[in-house]
CSV table of C-alpha atoms and ligand atoms in Angstrom, one decimal:
chain,number,residue,atom,x,y,z
A,1,UNK,CA,4.1,-11.0,17.0
A,2,UNK,CA,6.5,-9.1,14.7
A,3,UNK,CA,5.3,-8.1,11.5
A,4,UNK,CA,7.5,-7.7,8.4
A,5,UNK,CA,7.4,-4.0,7.3
A,6,UNK,CA,6.3,-3.1,4.0
A,7,UNK,CA,7.7,-0.1,1.9
A,8,UNK,CA,5.3,0.3,-0.9
A,9,UNK,CA,5.7,3.1,-3.9
A,10,UNK,CA,2.7,4.2,-5.4
A,11,UNK,CA,3.9,5.8,-8.8
A,12,UNK,CA,0.3,7.1,-9.6
A,13,UNK,CA,-0.2,8.3,-13.1
A,14,UNK,CA,3.6,8.9,-13.6
A,15,UNK,CA,6.4,7.5,-15.6
A,16,UNK,CA,6.7,6.4,-19.2
A,17,UNK,CA,7.8,2.7,-19.7
A,18,UNK,CA,11.5,3.6,-20.1
A,19,UNK,CA,11.4,5.7,-17.0
A,20,UNK,CA,9.6,3.1,-15.0
A,21,UNK,CA,12.2,0.6,-16.2
A,22,UNK,CA,15.0,2.9,-15.0
A,23,UNK,CA,13.3,3.5,-11.6
A,24,UNK,CA,12.9,-0.2,-11.0
A,25,UNK,CA,16.6,-0.8,-12.0
A,26,UNK,CA,17.6,1.7,-9.6
A,27,UNK,CA,15.7,0.1,-6.6
A,28,UNK,CA,16.6,-3.4,-7.8
A,29,UNK,CA,20.5,-2.3,-7.7
A,30,UNK,CA,20.2,-1.1,-4.3
A,31,UNK,CA,18.3,-4.2,-2.8
A,32,UNK,CA,20.7,-6.9,-4.4
A,33,UNK,CA,23.1,-6.6,-1.7
A,34,UNK,CA,20.6,-7.4,1.2
A,35,UNK,CA,19.1,-10.6,2.0
A,36,UNK,CA,15.1,-10.9,1.9
A,37,UNK,CA,15.4,-11.1,5.8
A,38,UNK,CA,17.2,-7.9,6.0
A,39,UNK,CA,15.0,-5.9,3.8
A,40,UNK,CA,11.4,-5.0,4.3
A,41,UNK,CA,8.8,-6.2,1.9
A,42,UNK,CA,9.2,-4.0,-1.2
A,43,UNK,CA,6.3,-3.3,-3.5
A,44,UNK,CA,6.1,-0.9,-6.3
A,45,UNK,CA,3.0,0.0,-8.2
A,46,UNK,CA,3.5,1.2,-11.7
A,47,UNK,CA,0.7,2.2,-14.2
A,48,UNK,CA,-1.0,-0.7,-16.1
A,49,UNK,CA,1.0,0.0,-19.3
A,50,UNK,CA,4.3,-0.4,-17.3
A,51,UNK,CA,3.6,-3.6,-15.6
A,52,UNK,CA,4.9,-5.7,-18.4
A,53,UNK,CA,8.3,-3.8,-18.7
A,54,UNK,CA,8.8,-3.9,-14.8
A,55,UNK,CA,8.0,-7.5,-14.7
A,56,UNK,CA,10.6,-8.3,-17.4
A,57,UNK,CA,13.1,-6.5,-15.4
A,58,UNK,CA,12.2,-7.9,-12.2
A,59,UNK,CA,13.1,-11.5,-13.5
A,60,UNK,CA,14.2,-14.3,-11.2
A,61,UNK,CA,17.9,-14.4,-11.8
A,62,UNK,CA,19.1,-13.5,-8.1
A,63,UNK,CA,19.9,-10.0,-9.4
A,64,UNK,CA,17.7,-8.4,-6.9
A,65,UNK,CA,14.6,-8.0,-9.0
A,66,UNK,CA,12.8,-10.7,-7.2
A,67,UNK,CA,13.0,-8.9,-3.9
A,68,UNK,CA,10.6,-6.3,-5.2
A,69,UNK,CA,6.9,-7.3,-5.5
A,70,UNK,CA,4.7,-5.6,-8.2
A,71,UNK,CA,1.3,-4.1,-7.3
A,72,UNK,CA,-1.3,-2.7,-9.6
A,73,UNK,CA,-3.0,0.7,-8.6
A,74,UNK,CA,-6.6,-0.7,-9.2
A,75,UNK,CA,-8.7,-3.6,-10.7
A,76,UNK,CA,-12.2,-4.7,-11.4
A,77,UNK,CA,-13.9,-7.5,-9.4
A,78,UNK,CA,-15.1,-9.4,-12.4
A,79,UNK,CA,-12.8,-12.0,-14.1
A,80,UNK,CA,-13.8,-10.7,-17.6
A,81,UNK,CA,-16.6,-9.5,-19.8
A,82,UNK,CA,-18.0,-6.1,-21.1
A,83,UNK,CA,-16.4,-3.7,-18.6
A,84,UNK,CA,-14.7,-1.2,-21.2
A,85,UNK,CA,-11.4,0.3,-19.6
A,86,UNK,CA,-11.2,-2.1,-16.7
A,87,UNK,CA,-8.4,-4.8,-15.7
A,88,UNK,CA,-9.2,-8.0,-14.0
A,89,UNK,CA,-7.4,-9.6,-11.0
A,90,UNK,CA,-6.6,-12.6,-13.2
A,91,UNK,CA,-5.1,-10.3,-15.7
A,92,UNK,CA,-3.0,-8.5,-13.1
A,93,UNK,CA,-1.9,-11.8,-11.7
A,94,UNK,CA,-0.9,-12.6,-15.4
A,95,UNK,CA,1.1,-9.5,-15.6
A,96,UNK,CA,3.2,-10.3,-12.5
A,97,UNK,CA,1.4,-8.5,-9.7
A,98,UNK,CA,1.1,-9.8,-6.4
A,99,UNK,CA,-0.5,-6.9,-4.7
A,100,UNK,CA,-3.3,-4.4,-5.8
A,101,UNK,CA,-3.9,-1.1,-4.1
A,102,UNK,CA,-7.6,-0.3,-3.7
A,103,UNK,CA,-9.7,2.4,-2.3
A,104,UNK,CA,-7.1,5.2,-2.7
A,105,UNK,CA,-8.5,8.4,-1.8
A,106,UNK,CA,-7.8,9.8,-5.4
A,107,UNK,CA,-10.0,6.9,-6.8
A,108,UNK,CA,-12.7,7.5,-4.2
A,109,UNK,CA,-12.8,11.3,-4.8
A,110,UNK,CA,-12.3,11.4,-8.7
A,111,UNK,CA,-13.7,8.2,-9.8
A,112,UNK,CA,-16.6,7.8,-7.2
A,113,UNK,CA,-15.4,4.5,-5.8
A,114,UNK,CA,-17.6,3.5,-2.9
A,115,UNK,CA,-17.0,1.3,0.4
A,116,UNK,CA,-19.0,-1.4,-1.4
A,117,UNK,CA,-17.0,-1.3,-4.6
A,118,UNK,CA,-13.9,-1.5,-2.5
A,119,UNK,CA,-15.3,-4.6,-0.7
A,120,UNK,CA,-16.0,-6.4,-3.9
A,121,UNK,CA,-12.4,-5.8,-5.2
A,122,UNK,CA,-10.9,-7.0,-1.9
A,123,UNK,CA,-13.0,-10.1,-2.2
A,124,UNK,CA,-11.8,-10.7,-5.9
A,125,UNK,CA,-8.3,-9.9,-5.2
A,126,UNK,CA,-8.0,-12.4,-2.2
A,127,UNK,CA,-10.0,-15.0,-4.3
A,128,UNK,CA,-7.5,-14.6,-7.1
A,129,UNK,CA,-4.4,-15.1,-4.5
A,130,UNK,CA,-3.3,-11.6,-4.6
A,131,UNK,CA,-3.1,-9.3,-1.6
A,132,UNK,CA,-5.2,-6.0,-1.3
A,133,UNK,CA,-3.6,-3.0,0.0
A,134,UNK,CA,-6.8,-1.3,1.1
A,135,UNK,CA,-6.5,2.6,1.6
A,136,UNK,CA,-8.5,4.5,4.2
A,137,UNK,CA,-8.3,8.2,5.5
A,138,UNK,CA,-10.2,11.2,6.5
A,139,UNK,CA,-10.4,14.7,5.0
A,140,UNK,CA,-9.4,17.8,6.8
A,141,UNK,CA,-13.0,18.7,7.5
A,142,UNK,CA,-13.6,15.3,9.1
A,143,UNK,CA,-10.7,15.7,11.2
A,144,UNK,CA,-11.6,19.1,12.3
A,145,UNK,CA,-15.2,18.0,13.0
A,146,UNK,CA,-13.8,15.2,15.1
A,147,UNK,CA,-15.2,12.3,13.1
A,148,UNK,CA,-11.8,10.7,12.0
A,149,UNK,CA,-12.0,7.7,13.9
A,150,UNK,CA,-15.8,7.0,13.3
A,151,UNK,CA,-15.2,7.5,9.5
A,152,UNK,CA,-12.1,5.3,9.3
A,153,UNK,CA,-13.6,2.4,11.4
A,154,UNK,CA,-16.7,2.6,9.0
A,155,UNK,CA,-14.4,2.5,5.9
A,156,UNK,CA,-12.5,-0.5,7.2
A,157,UNK,CA,-15.6,-2.5,8.4
A,158,UNK,CA,-17.1,-1.9,5.1
A,159,UNK,CA,-13.8,-2.9,3.1
A,160,UNK,CA,-13.3,-6.2,5.1
A,161,UNK,CA,-17.1,-7.2,5.3
A,162,UNK,CA,-17.5,-10.9,4.4
A,163,UNK,CA,-13.8,-11.7,4.5
A,164,UNK,CA,-12.6,-14.7,6.3
A,165,UNK,CA,-10.1,-14.2,9.3
A,166,UNK,CA,-7.3,-15.7,7.1
A,167,UNK,CA,-7.9,-13.5,4.3
A,168,UNK,CA,-7.9,-10.4,6.7
A,169,UNK,CA,-4.7,-11.6,8.3
A,170,UNK,CA,-2.9,-11.6,5.0
A,171,UNK,CA,-4.4,-8.2,3.7
A,172,UNK,CA,-2.6,-4.9,4.2
A,173,UNK,CA,-4.3,-1.5,5.2
A,174,UNK,CA,-2.9,1.9,4.4
A,175,UNK,CA,-3.9,4.8,6.7
A,176,UNK,CA,-3.6,8.0,4.5
A,177,UNK,CA,-5.2,11.1,5.9
A,178,UNK,CA,-6.1,12.8,2.8
A,179,UNK,CA,-4.8,16.3,3.9
A,180,UNK,CA,-1.4,14.6,4.0
A,181,UNK,CA,-1.2,13.2,0.7
A,182,UNK,CA,1.1,15.2,-1.6
A,183,UNK,CA,1.0,18.3,0.6
A,184,UNK,CA,4.4,17.7,2.4
A,185,UNK,CA,2.3,17.8,5.6
A,186,UNK,CA,3.2,14.6,7.3
A,187,UNK,CA,0.6,13.4,10.0
A,188,UNK,CA,2.2,13.7,13.5
A,189,UNK,CA,3.8,10.1,14.0
A,190,UNK,CA,2.2,9.6,17.4
A,191,UNK,CA,-1.1,10.6,15.9
A,192,UNK,CA,-0.8,8.3,12.9
A,193,UNK,CA,0.2,5.3,15.3
A,194,UNK,CA,-3.0,6.2,17.4
A,195,UNK,CA,-5.2,6.1,14.4
A,196,UNK,CA,-3.5,2.7,13.2
A,197,UNK,CA,-3.9,1.3,16.7
A,198,UNK,CA,-7.7,2.1,16.6
A,199,UNK,CA,-7.7,0.6,13.0
A,200,UNK,CA,-6.2,-2.7,14.4
A,201,UNK,CA,-8.8,-2.8,17.2
A,202,UNK,CA,-11.5,-2.2,14.6
A,203,UNK,CA,-10.1,-5.2,12.6
A,204,UNK,CA,-10.1,-7.3,15.7
A,205,UNK,CA,-13.8,-6.5,16.3
A,206,UNK,CA,-14.6,-7.9,13.0
A,207,UNK,CA,-12.1,-10.8,12.9
A,208,UNK,CA,-10.0,-12.2,15.6
A,209,UNK,CA,-7.2,-10.9,17.7
A,210,UNK,CA,-4.8,-13.2,15.6
A,211,UNK,CA,-6.0,-11.6,12.4
A,212,UNK,CA,-5.7,-8.1,13.9
A,213,UNK,CA,-2.0,-8.9,15.2
A,214,UNK,CA,-1.0,-10.1,11.8
A,215,UNK,CA,-2.5,-7.6,9.3
A,216,UNK,CA,0.0,-5.0,8.2
A,217,UNK,CA,-1.1,-1.5,8.4
A,218,UNK,CA,1.0,1.2,6.8
A,219,UNK,CA,0.9,4.9,7.0
A,220,UNK,CA,1.0,7.2,3.9
A,221,UNK,CA,0.8,10.8,3.2
A,222,UNK,CA,4.1,12.8,2.4
A,223,UNK,CA,6.4,10.1,3.7
A,224,UNK,CA,10.3,11.1,2.9
A,225,UNK,CA,13.4,9.7,3.9
A,226,UNK,CA,13.6,12.0,6.8
A,227,UNK,CA,10.3,11.0,8.2
A,228,UNK,CA,10.3,7.3,8.0
A,229,UNK,CA,12.4,6.4,10.9
A,230,UNK,CA,10.3,8.0,13.3
A,231,UNK,CA,7.1,6.6,11.8
A,232,UNK,CA,8.6,3.0,11.7
A,233,UNK,CA,9.8,3.3,15.5
A,234,UNK,CA,6.0,3.5,16.6
A,235,UNK,CA,4.2,0.3,17.9
A,236,UNK,CA,1.6,-0.2,15.3
A,237,UNK,CA,2.8,1.3,12.1
A,238,UNK,CA,4.1,-1.4,9.9
A,239,UNK,CA,5.3,0.4,6.9
A,240,UNK,CA,4.7,3.2,4.5
A,241,UNK,CA,2.8,3.7,1.3
A,242,UNK,CA,5.0,6.5,-0.6
A,243,UNK,CA,3.7,8.6,-3.4
A,244,UNK,CA,6.1,11.4,-4.5
A,245,UNK,CA,9.2,10.1,-2.7
A,246,UNK,CA,8.9,6.8,-4.6
A,247,UNK,CA,9.4,8.3,-7.9
A,248,UNK,CA,13.0,8.7,-7.5
A,249,UNK,CA,15.4,5.6,-6.7
A,250,UNK,CA,17.5,7.8,-4.4
A,251,UNK,CA,14.8,8.8,-2.1
A,252,UNK,CA,12.9,5.5,-2.2
A,253,UNK,CA,16.2,3.6,-1.4
A,254,UNK,CA,16.9,5.9,1.4
A,255,UNK,CA,13.4,5.3,2.8
A,256,UNK,CA,14.2,1.4,2.6
A,257,UNK,CA,17.5,2.1,4.1
A,258,UNK,CA,16.1,4.1,7.1
A,259,UNK,CA,13.5,1.4,7.6
A,260,UNK,CA,16.0,-1.2,7.8
A,261,UNK,CA,17.9,0.8,10.6
A,262,UNK,CA,14.8,0.9,12.8
A,263,UNK,CA,13.0,-2.3,11.8
A,264,UNK,CA,13.1,-5.6,9.6
A,265,UNK,CA,15.0,-8.7,10.3
A,266,UNK,CA,11.8,-10.7,10.4
B,1,PGA,P1,2.5,11.2,-1.2
B,1,PGA,O1,1.4,10.2,-1.6
B,1,PGA,O2,3.6,10.3,-0.5
B,1,PGA,O3,3.0,11.9,-2.3
B,1,PGA,O4,1.8,12.0,-0.1
B,1,PGA,C1,0.9,8.9,-0.9
B,1,PGA,C2,-0.2,8.3,-1.5
B,1,PGA,O5,-1.0,9.0,-2.2
B,1,PGA,O6,-0.2,7.1,-1.4
């Protein structure tokens, strides 16, 4: 089974509206010369307040904007109600999103998100017709204690609990070792591939071999233009969730270009 690669930019809490627009236009300008078949699936995740401006630039006129999908960085699992400060899946869909990143380690660490909350979000996102990008990953202490695989397997089982095989097949997982996020220390590509293959086996154990074969599993953590080709050459790595290097059109476009050299055409 050949899985279409995904290059997703997690802009985190960065960029004002005008900057988000400029960055989006820089990516759009680059991708307009390629067909959707040549390109990986491209996703960008701006802050909530920039979703609107990015959606407006995305348009549908064939200028390239429609080759970039928009993601939110978080959501609530309820549709509406007394949840001050939260945004629902329906609202994100209304704002032009087709993906939602959930369970990022920064949300788990700073906002006390639990596996149970992430599972509720995954269910709401899929029920609303959007695609979750479910993040998982171990701390340095967990890696050194030799519990990486068991920790990640338990995060994945909890996140996917109660989802149908079809829902699992269309979901996206991002393996992001916490010690590699924003540190410049990329996880060795063979090791990232080993963990991602383990995640695929875990997915199979809770669904079907077909779902495990279809689900796209990304690597994240200090991905740069110089690291992506090796990462994409590995059997189980289906793309990247990029933080820092997604904030400049030049480096993000180079990551897309280097991905196209080794993968795509699906
Ligand atoms: P980084 O962030 O590429 O800056 O390490 C990745 C992420 O947190 O998604």
